[in-house]
Amino acid sequence: NLFKPLNLNGLRLKNRITMAPLYLGYAAEGGKISPLLLYHYKLMAQSGAAMIMVENASIAPGGCGSPRTIRCDHNRFIPGLARLAATIKDQKSLAGLQINHAGRFAHVADPVAPSPVAAFNRTPRALIRKEITTIAKQFAKAASRVKQAGFDLVELHGGTGYLLAQFVSPRTNRRTDGYGGELAHRLQFPLEVLKRVKDAVGDFPVGYRFLAEEWLPGGLKLEEPL
């Protein structure tokens, strides 16, 4: 069955093998698509995998995990992203792009998060409700750019401790408003992001990488999301 085609949410995969996103740090200055990125993903697509999911692209300048993170926060990045999508699809693989906000791990002077929980000797600033809404809109706009650039699907990065995961985790979300407390409330922001993204892209396929077990004291445990 591994090498049989699969129809999934309107996508036809030539087999059941996909490449998961992995941050490389190959982006050019300013988060642009570099020749090295194009070479790498062309090579990955030549592997025969049915789908290549490109590493996280930032949805906001303040959400970049590093200076070498791909960016998707402005229309000026669409031409480069389009070249990347075409490079993968030319090798007969589906092309996906993961979009992300790094939250407290952002490479900026004033990182933000659900709550002021320190990470690597820095304490992020807690987001106010207006900012939460702004970031949800930024996710939706970035997803629209992914679609416009010619990718086959977009994935929301809710894993590896970034902003969406920070809201779900009881370890990093200590809010007392509607976005904190019990799991249903901690899921509120990711669900709002997902709805705005779906409204923005229509029937375009949307995936979600979900961190179900943090393996950290006070963190999310597998039993809770199940």
PDB file of C-alpha atoms in Angstrom:
ATOM      1  CA  ASN A   1       0.000   0.000   0.000  1.00  0.00           C
ATOM      2  CA  LEU A   2       2.947   2.365   0.597  1.00  0.00           C
ATOM      3  CA  PHE A   3       3.410   2.896  -3.133  1.00  0.00           C
ATOM      4  CA  LYS A   4      -0.254   3.083  -4.087  1.00  0.00           C
ATOM      5  CA  PRO A   5      -1.877   6.452  -4.963  1.00  0.00           C
ATOM      6  CA  LEU A   6      -4.023   8.178  -2.368  1.00  0.00           C
ATOM      7  CA  ASN A   7      -6.792  10.758  -2.752  1.00  0.00           C
ATOM      8  CA  LEU A   8      -6.869  13.058   0.264  1.00  0.00           C
ATOM      9  CA  ASN A   9      -9.052  16.148   0.633  1.00  0.00           C
ATOM     10  CA  GLY A  10      -8.997  16.883  -3.084  1.00  0.00           C
ATOM     11  CA  LEU A  11      -5.296  16.073  -3.473  1.00  0.00           C
ATOM     12  CA  ARG A  12      -4.001  13.059  -5.377  1.00  0.00           C
ATOM     13  CA  LEU A  13      -0.791  11.685  -3.905  1.00  0.00           C
ATOM     14  CA  LYS A  14       1.155   9.354  -6.195  1.00  0.00           C
ATOM     15  CA  ASN A  15       2.149   7.258  -3.157  1.00  0.00           C
ATOM     16  CA  ARG A  16       1.844   7.366   0.652  1.00  0.00           C
ATOM     17  CA  ILE A  17       5.294   8.900   1.278  1.00  0.00           C
ATOM     18  CA  THR A  18       5.558  12.540   2.334  1.00  0.00           C
ATOM     19  CA  MET A  19       8.378  14.740   3.570  1.00  0.00           C
ATOM     20  CA  ALA A  20       7.794  16.494   6.885  1.00  0.00           C
ATOM     21  CA  PRO A  21       8.904  20.133   7.287  1.00  0.00           C
ATOM     22  CA  LEU A  22      12.368  20.691   8.722  1.00  0.00           C
ATOM     23  CA  TYR A  23      13.940  24.098   9.352  1.00  0.00           C
ATOM     24  CA  LEU A  24      17.171  24.534   7.373  1.00  0.00           C
ATOM     25  CA  GLY A  25      18.247  28.160   7.791  1.00  0.00           C
ATOM     26  CA  TYR A  26      18.868  28.402   4.046  1.00  0.00           C
ATOM     27  CA  ALA A  27      16.714  31.481   3.409  1.00  0.00           C
ATOM     28  CA  ALA A  28      18.448  34.526   1.978  1.00  0.00           C
ATOM     29  CA  GLU A  29      18.757  37.788   3.897  1.00  0.00           C
ATOM     30  CA  GLY A  30      15.336  39.144   4.768  1.00  0.00           C
ATOM     31  CA  GLY A  31      13.645  35.762   4.530  1.00  0.00           C
ATOM     32  CA  LYS A  32      13.727  35.534   0.737  1.00  0.00           C
ATOM     33  CA  ILE A  33      13.934  32.297  -1.225  1.00  0.00           C
ATOM     34  CA  SER A  34      17.577  31.529  -2.007  1.00  0.00           C
ATOM     35  CA  PRO A  35      19.180  29.381  -4.730  1.00  0.00           C
ATOM     36  CA  LEU A  36      20.235  26.968  -1.976  1.00  0.00           C
ATOM     37  CA  LEU A  37      16.608  26.521  -0.871  1.00  0.00           C
ATOM     38  CA  LEU A  38      15.531  25.878  -4.450  1.00  0.00           C
ATOM     39  CA  TYR A  39      18.317  23.328  -4.911  1.00  0.00           C
ATOM     40  CA  HIS A  40      17.502  21.534  -1.659  1.00  0.00           C
ATOM     41  CA  TYR A  41      13.773  21.226  -2.287  1.00  0.00           C
ATOM     42  CA  LYS A  42      14.297  20.185  -5.899  1.00  0.00           C
ATOM     43  CA  LEU A  43      16.518  17.392  -4.623  1.00  0.00           C
ATOM     44  CA  MET A  44      13.917  16.382  -2.041  1.00  0.00           C
ATOM     45  CA  ALA A  45      11.155  16.318  -4.667  1.00  0.00           C
ATOM     46  CA  GLN A  46      13.333  14.145  -6.917  1.00  0.00           C
ATOM     47  CA  SER A  47      13.313  11.525  -4.146  1.00  0.00           C
ATOM     48  CA  GLY A  48       9.935  10.267  -5.353  1.00  0.00           C
ATOM     49  CA  ALA A  49       7.974  11.359  -2.272  1.00  0.00           C
ATOM     50  CA  ALA A  50       4.403  12.268  -3.148  1.00  0.00           C
ATOM     51  CA  MET A  51       4.363  15.480  -1.127  1.00  0.00           C
ATOM     52  CA  ILE A  52       7.060  17.869   0.082  1.00  0.00           C
ATOM     53  CA  MET A  53       6.105  20.106   3.016  1.00  0.00           C
ATOM     54  CA  VAL A  54       8.366  23.148   3.088  1.00  0.00           C
ATOM     55  CA  GLU A  55       9.661  24.351   6.449  1.00  0.00           C
ATOM     56  CA  ASN A  56       7.925  27.074   8.433  1.00  0.00           C
ATOM     57  CA  ALA A  57       7.473  30.497   6.877  1.00  0.00           C
ATOM     58  CA  SER A  58       6.817  33.452   9.166  1.00  0.00           C
ATOM     59  CA  ILE A  59       3.399  35.137   9.027  1.00  0.00           C
ATOM     60  CA  ALA A  60       4.645  38.360  10.682  1.00  0.00           C
ATOM     61  CA  PRO A  61       7.984  40.198  11.017  1.00  0.00           C
ATOM     62  CA  GLY A  62       7.712  39.838  14.787  1.00  0.00           C
ATOM     63  CA  GLY A  63       7.146  36.098  14.507  1.00  0.00           C
ATOM     64  CA  CYS A  64      10.356  35.057  12.721  1.00  0.00           C
ATOM     65  CA  GLY A  65      12.329  32.396  14.523  1.00  0.00           C
ATOM     66  CA  SER A  66      15.616  33.544  12.993  1.00  0.00           C
ATOM     67  CA  PRO A  67      17.016  35.950  10.362  1.00  0.00           C
ATOM     68  CA  ARG A  68      17.194  32.941   7.996  1.00  0.00           C
ATOM     69  CA  THR A  69      13.547  31.946   8.309  1.00  0.00           C
ATOM     70  CA  ILE A  70      11.427  32.008   5.143  1.00  0.00           C
ATOM     71  CA  ARG A  71       8.915  34.847   5.220  1.00  0.00           C
ATOM     72  CA  CYS A  72       5.342  34.957   4.020  1.00  0.00           C
ATOM     73  CA  ASP A  73       4.180  38.177   5.679  1.00  0.00           C
ATOM     74  CA  HIS A  74       4.014  40.446   2.610  1.00  0.00           C
ATOM     75  CA  ASN A  75       3.027  40.176  -1.028  1.00  0.00           C
ATOM     76  CA  ARG A  76       6.600  40.940  -2.090  1.00  0.00           C
ATOM     77  CA  PHE A  77       7.518  37.395  -1.041  1.00  0.00           C
ATOM     78  CA  ILE A  78       5.000  35.736  -3.373  1.00  0.00           C
ATOM     79  CA  PRO A  79       7.241  35.607  -6.503  1.00  0.00           C
ATOM     80  CA  GLY A  80      10.006  33.785  -4.618  1.00  0.00           C
ATOM     81  CA  LEU A  81       7.533  31.421  -2.998  1.00  0.00           C
ATOM     82  CA  ALA A  82       6.020  30.761  -6.429  1.00  0.00           C
ATOM     83  CA  ARG A  83       9.443  29.744  -7.754  1.00  0.00           C
ATOM     84  CA  LEU A  84       9.833  27.358  -4.821  1.00  0.00           C
ATOM     85  CA  ALA A  85       6.398  25.791  -5.375  1.00  0.00           C
ATOM     86  CA  ALA A  86       7.084  25.379  -9.091  1.00  0.00           C
ATOM     87  CA  THR A  87      10.497  23.824  -8.411  1.00  0.00           C
ATOM     88  CA  ILE A  88       8.868  21.091  -6.319  1.00  0.00           C
ATOM     89  CA  LYS A  89       5.885  20.538  -8.609  1.00  0.00           C
ATOM     90  CA  ASP A  90       8.123  20.279 -11.679  1.00  0.00           C
ATOM     91  CA  GLN A  91       9.428  17.059 -10.118  1.00  0.00           C
ATOM     92  CA  LYS A  92       5.886  15.637  -9.983  1.00  0.00           C
ATOM     93  CA  SER A  93       5.484  16.083  -6.222  1.00  0.00           C
ATOM     94  CA  LEU A  94       2.822  18.043  -4.396  1.00  0.00           C
ATOM     95  CA  ALA A  95       4.131  21.183  -2.689  1.00  0.00           C
ATOM     96  CA  GLY A  96       2.984  22.372   0.735  1.00  0.00           C
ATOM     97  CA  LEU A  97       4.146  25.283   2.862  1.00  0.00           C
ATOM     98  CA  GLN A  98       3.987  25.464   6.638  1.00  0.00           C
ATOM     99  CA  ILE A  99       3.238  28.892   8.145  1.00  0.00           C
ATOM    100  CA  ASN A 100       4.159  29.919  11.643  1.00  0.00           C
ATOM    101  CA  HIS A 101       4.548  32.521  14.383  1.00  0.00           C
ATOM    102  CA  ALA A 102       7.404  31.663  16.744  1.00  0.00           C
ATOM    103  CA  GLY A 103       5.884  33.475  19.730  1.00  0.00           C
ATOM    104  CA  ARG A 104       8.271  33.546  22.680  1.00  0.00           C
ATOM    105  CA  PHE A 105      11.006  32.001  20.510  1.00  0.00           C
ATOM    106  CA  ALA A 106      10.903  34.805  17.921  1.00  0.00           C
ATOM    107  CA  HIS A 107      14.235  36.402  17.042  1.00  0.00           C
ATOM    108  CA  VAL A 108      13.100  39.921  17.969  1.00  0.00           C
ATOM    109  CA  ALA A 109      13.711  42.385  20.790  1.00  0.00           C
ATOM    110  CA  ASP A 110      10.146  42.148  22.112  1.00  0.00           C
ATOM    111  CA  PRO A 111       8.835  38.579  21.725  1.00  0.00           C
ATOM    112  CA  VAL A 112       5.191  37.918  22.550  1.00  0.00           C
ATOM    113  CA  ALA A 113       3.372  34.892  23.937  1.00  0.00           C
ATOM    114  CA  PRO A 114       0.127  33.948  25.692  1.00  0.00           C
ATOM    115  CA  SER A 115       1.786  34.577  29.065  1.00  0.00           C
ATOM    116  CA  PRO A 116       5.125  35.969  30.316  1.00  0.00           C
ATOM    117  CA  VAL A 117       6.855  32.590  30.768  1.00  0.00           C
ATOM    118  CA  ALA A 118      10.623  32.830  30.347  1.00  0.00           C
ATOM    119  CA  ALA A 119      12.510  30.969  27.612  1.00  0.00           C
ATOM    120  CA  PHE A 120      16.304  31.015  27.144  1.00  0.00           C
ATOM    121  CA  ASN A 121      16.746  33.833  29.687  1.00  0.00           C
ATOM    122  CA  ARG A 122      14.141  36.045  27.988  1.00  0.00           C
ATOM    123  CA  THR A 123      10.622  36.713  29.213  1.00  0.00           C
ATOM    124  CA  PRO A 124       8.068  37.425  26.489  1.00  0.00           C
ATOM    125  CA  ARG A 125       5.325  40.001  26.769  1.00  0.00           C
ATOM    126  CA  ALA A 126       1.776  38.682  27.165  1.00  0.00           C
ATOM    127  CA  LEU A 127      -0.427  39.389  24.153  1.00  0.00           C
ATOM    128  CA  ILE A 128      -3.467  41.599  24.597  1.00  0.00           C
ATOM    129  CA  ARG A 129      -6.729  40.565  22.940  1.00  0.00           C
ATOM    130  CA  LYS A 130      -6.398  43.059  20.083  1.00  0.00           C
ATOM    131  CA  GLU A 131      -2.981  41.632  19.215  1.00  0.00           C
ATOM    132  CA  ILE A 132      -4.361  38.080  19.291  1.00  0.00           C
ATOM    133  CA  THR A 133      -6.944  39.050  16.691  1.00  0.00           C
ATOM    134  CA  THR A 134      -4.268  40.762  14.569  1.00  0.00           C
ATOM    135  CA  ILE A 135      -2.096  37.637  14.540  1.00  0.00           C
ATOM    136  CA  ALA A 136      -5.061  35.463  13.543  1.00  0.00           C
ATOM    137  CA  LYS A 137      -5.650  37.807  10.589  1.00  0.00           C
ATOM    138  CA  GLN A 138      -1.945  37.598   9.707  1.00  0.00           C
ATOM    139  CA  PHE A 139      -2.187  33.814   9.543  1.00  0.00           C
ATOM    140  CA  ALA A 140      -5.138  34.136   7.156  1.00  0.00           C
ATOM    141  CA  LYS A 141      -3.328  36.600   4.891  1.00  0.00           C
ATOM    142  CA  ALA A 142      -0.227  34.403   4.830  1.00  0.00           C
ATOM    143  CA  ALA A 143      -2.327  31.358   3.908  1.00  0.00           C
ATOM    144  CA  SER A 144      -3.817  33.322   1.005  1.00  0.00           C
ATOM    145  CA  ARG A 145      -0.301  34.101  -0.220  1.00  0.00           C
ATOM    146  CA  VAL A 146       0.576  30.404  -0.057  1.00  0.00           C
ATOM    147  CA  LYS A 147      -2.413  29.655  -2.283  1.00  0.00           C
ATOM    148  CA  GLN A 148      -1.571  32.523  -4.637  1.00  0.00           C
ATOM    149  CA  ALA A 149       2.032  31.295  -4.931  1.00  0.00           C
ATOM    150  CA  GLY A 150       0.819  27.995  -6.370  1.00  0.00           C
ATOM    151  CA  PHE A 151       1.338  25.577  -3.490  1.00  0.00           C
ATOM    152  CA  ASP A 152      -1.042  22.629  -3.229  1.00  0.00           C
ATOM    153  CA  LEU A 153      -1.771  23.061   0.481  1.00  0.00           C
ATOM    154  CA  VAL A 154      -0.877  25.082   3.562  1.00  0.00           C
ATOM    155  CA  GLU A 155      -0.065  23.758   7.027  1.00  0.00           C
ATOM    156  CA  LEU A 156      -0.475  25.646  10.312  1.00  0.00           C
ATOM    157  CA  HIS A 157       2.477  25.048  12.619  1.00  0.00           C
ATOM    158  CA  GLY A 158       0.969  24.085  15.943  1.00  0.00           C
ATOM    159  CA  GLY A 159       3.974  22.060  17.071  1.00  0.00           C
ATOM    160  CA  THR A 160       7.465  22.269  18.574  1.00  0.00           C
ATOM    161  CA  GLY A 161       6.511  24.898  21.129  1.00  0.00           C
ATOM    162  CA  TYR A 162       5.695  27.822  18.826  1.00  0.00           C
ATOM    163  CA  LEU A 163       2.852  30.307  19.320  1.00  0.00           C
ATOM    164  CA  LEU A 164      -0.128  28.088  18.463  1.00  0.00           C
ATOM    165  CA  ALA A 165       1.292  25.368  20.727  1.00  0.00           C
ATOM    166  CA  GLN A 166       2.076  27.939  23.422  1.00  0.00           C
ATOM    167  CA  PHE A 167      -1.614  28.752  23.669  1.00  0.00           C
ATOM    168  CA  VAL A 168      -2.586  25.078  24.000  1.00  0.00           C
ATOM    169  CA  SER A 169       0.034  24.248  26.628  1.00  0.00           C
ATOM    170  CA  PRO A 170      -0.870  24.741  30.321  1.00  0.00           C
ATOM    171  CA  ARG A 171       2.849  25.312  30.906  1.00  0.00           C
ATOM    172  CA  THR A 172       3.053  28.432  28.727  1.00  0.00           C
ATOM    173  CA  ASN A 173      -0.574  29.604  28.798  1.00  0.00           C
ATOM    174  CA  ARG A 174      -1.464  30.949  32.226  1.00  0.00           C
ATOM    175  CA  ARG A 175      -4.089  33.403  31.063  1.00  0.00           C
ATOM    176  CA  THR A 176      -7.253  33.982  33.061  1.00  0.00           C
ATOM    177  CA  ASP A 177      -9.406  35.275  30.198  1.00  0.00           C
ATOM    178  CA  GLY A 178     -11.265  33.275  27.521  1.00  0.00           C
ATOM    179  CA  TYR A 179      -7.981  32.116  26.010  1.00  0.00           C
ATOM    180  CA  GLY A 180      -6.685  30.387  29.160  1.00  0.00           C
ATOM    181  CA  GLY A 181      -7.665  27.855  31.772  1.00  0.00           C
ATOM    182  CA  GLU A 182      -9.249  24.577  30.690  1.00  0.00           C
ATOM    183  CA  LEU A 183      -8.262  22.942  27.415  1.00  0.00           C
ATOM    184  CA  ALA A 184     -11.326  24.180  25.526  1.00  0.00           C
ATOM    185  CA  HIS A 185     -10.308  27.766  26.273  1.00  0.00           C
ATOM    186  CA  ARG A 186      -6.619  27.189  25.506  1.00  0.00           C
ATOM    187  CA  LEU A 187      -7.684  25.841  22.111  1.00  0.00           C
ATOM    188  CA  GLN A 188      -9.700  28.966  21.359  1.00  0.00           C
ATOM    189  CA  PHE A 189      -6.912  30.884  19.619  1.00  0.00           C
ATOM    190  CA  PRO A 190      -5.778  28.010  17.346  1.00  0.00           C
ATOM    191  CA  LEU A 191      -9.414  27.390  16.396  1.00  0.00           C
ATOM    192  CA  GLU A 192      -9.901  31.078  15.575  1.00  0.00           C
ATOM    193  CA  VAL A 193      -6.774  30.978  13.417  1.00  0.00           C
ATOM    194  CA  LEU A 194      -7.993  27.859  11.620  1.00  0.00           C
ATOM    195  CA  LYS A 195     -11.413  29.412  10.932  1.00  0.00           C
ATOM    196  CA  ARG A 196      -9.929  32.631   9.560  1.00  0.00           C
ATOM    197  CA  VAL A 197      -7.548  30.659   7.369  1.00  0.00           C
ATOM    198  CA  LYS A 198     -10.331  28.446   6.010  1.00  0.00           C
ATOM    199  CA  ASP A 199     -12.509  31.489   5.342  1.00  0.00           C
ATOM    200  CA  ALA A 200      -9.618  33.133   3.487  1.00  0.00           C
ATOM    201  CA  VAL A 201      -8.614  30.204   1.259  1.00  0.00           C
ATOM    202  CA  GLY A 202     -11.961  28.474   0.651  1.00  0.00           C
ATOM    203  CA  ASP A 203     -11.653  24.866  -0.505  1.00  0.00           C
ATOM    204  CA  PHE A 204      -7.847  25.027  -0.572  1.00  0.00           C
ATOM    205  CA  PRO A 205      -6.455  22.170   1.604  1.00  0.00           C
ATOM    206  CA  VAL A 206      -5.357  23.195   5.111  1.00  0.00           C
ATOM    207  CA  GLY A 207      -3.352  20.989   7.477  1.00  0.00           C
ATOM    208  CA  TYR A 208      -2.456  21.433  11.126  1.00  0.00           C
ATOM    209  CA  ARG A 209       0.602  20.127  12.934  1.00  0.00           C
ATOM    210  CA  PHE A 210      -0.512  19.485  16.501  1.00  0.00           C
ATOM    211  CA  LEU A 211       1.758  18.963  19.520  1.00  0.00           C
ATOM    212  CA  ALA A 212      -0.121  16.501  21.729  1.00  0.00           C
ATOM    213  CA  GLU A 213       2.643  15.585  24.203  1.00  0.00           C
ATOM    214  CA  GLU A 214       5.260  18.075  25.402  1.00  0.00           C
ATOM    215  CA  TRP A 215       7.309  15.717  27.593  1.00  0.00           C
ATOM    216  CA  LEU A 216       7.875  18.611  29.995  1.00  0.00           C
ATOM    217  CA  PRO A 217       6.821  19.122  33.651  1.00  0.00           C
ATOM    218  CA  GLY A 218       3.509  20.974  33.676  1.00  0.00           C
ATOM    219  CA  GLY A 219       3.163  20.672  29.921  1.00  0.00           C
ATOM    220  CA  LEU A 220       0.467  19.196  27.714  1.00  0.00           C
ATOM    221  CA  LYS A 221       0.061  15.454  28.152  1.00  0.00           C
ATOM    222  CA  LEU A 222      -1.271  13.053  25.551  1.00  0.00           C
ATOM    223  CA  GLU A 223      -4.219  12.098  27.778  1.00  0.00           C
ATOM    224  CA  GLU A 224      -5.625  15.653  27.743  1.00  0.00           C
ATOM    225  CA  PRO A 225      -6.078  16.234  23.988  1.00  0.00           C
ATOM    226  CA  LEU A 226      -7.318  12.652  23.538  1.00  0.00           C
TER     227      LEU A 226
END
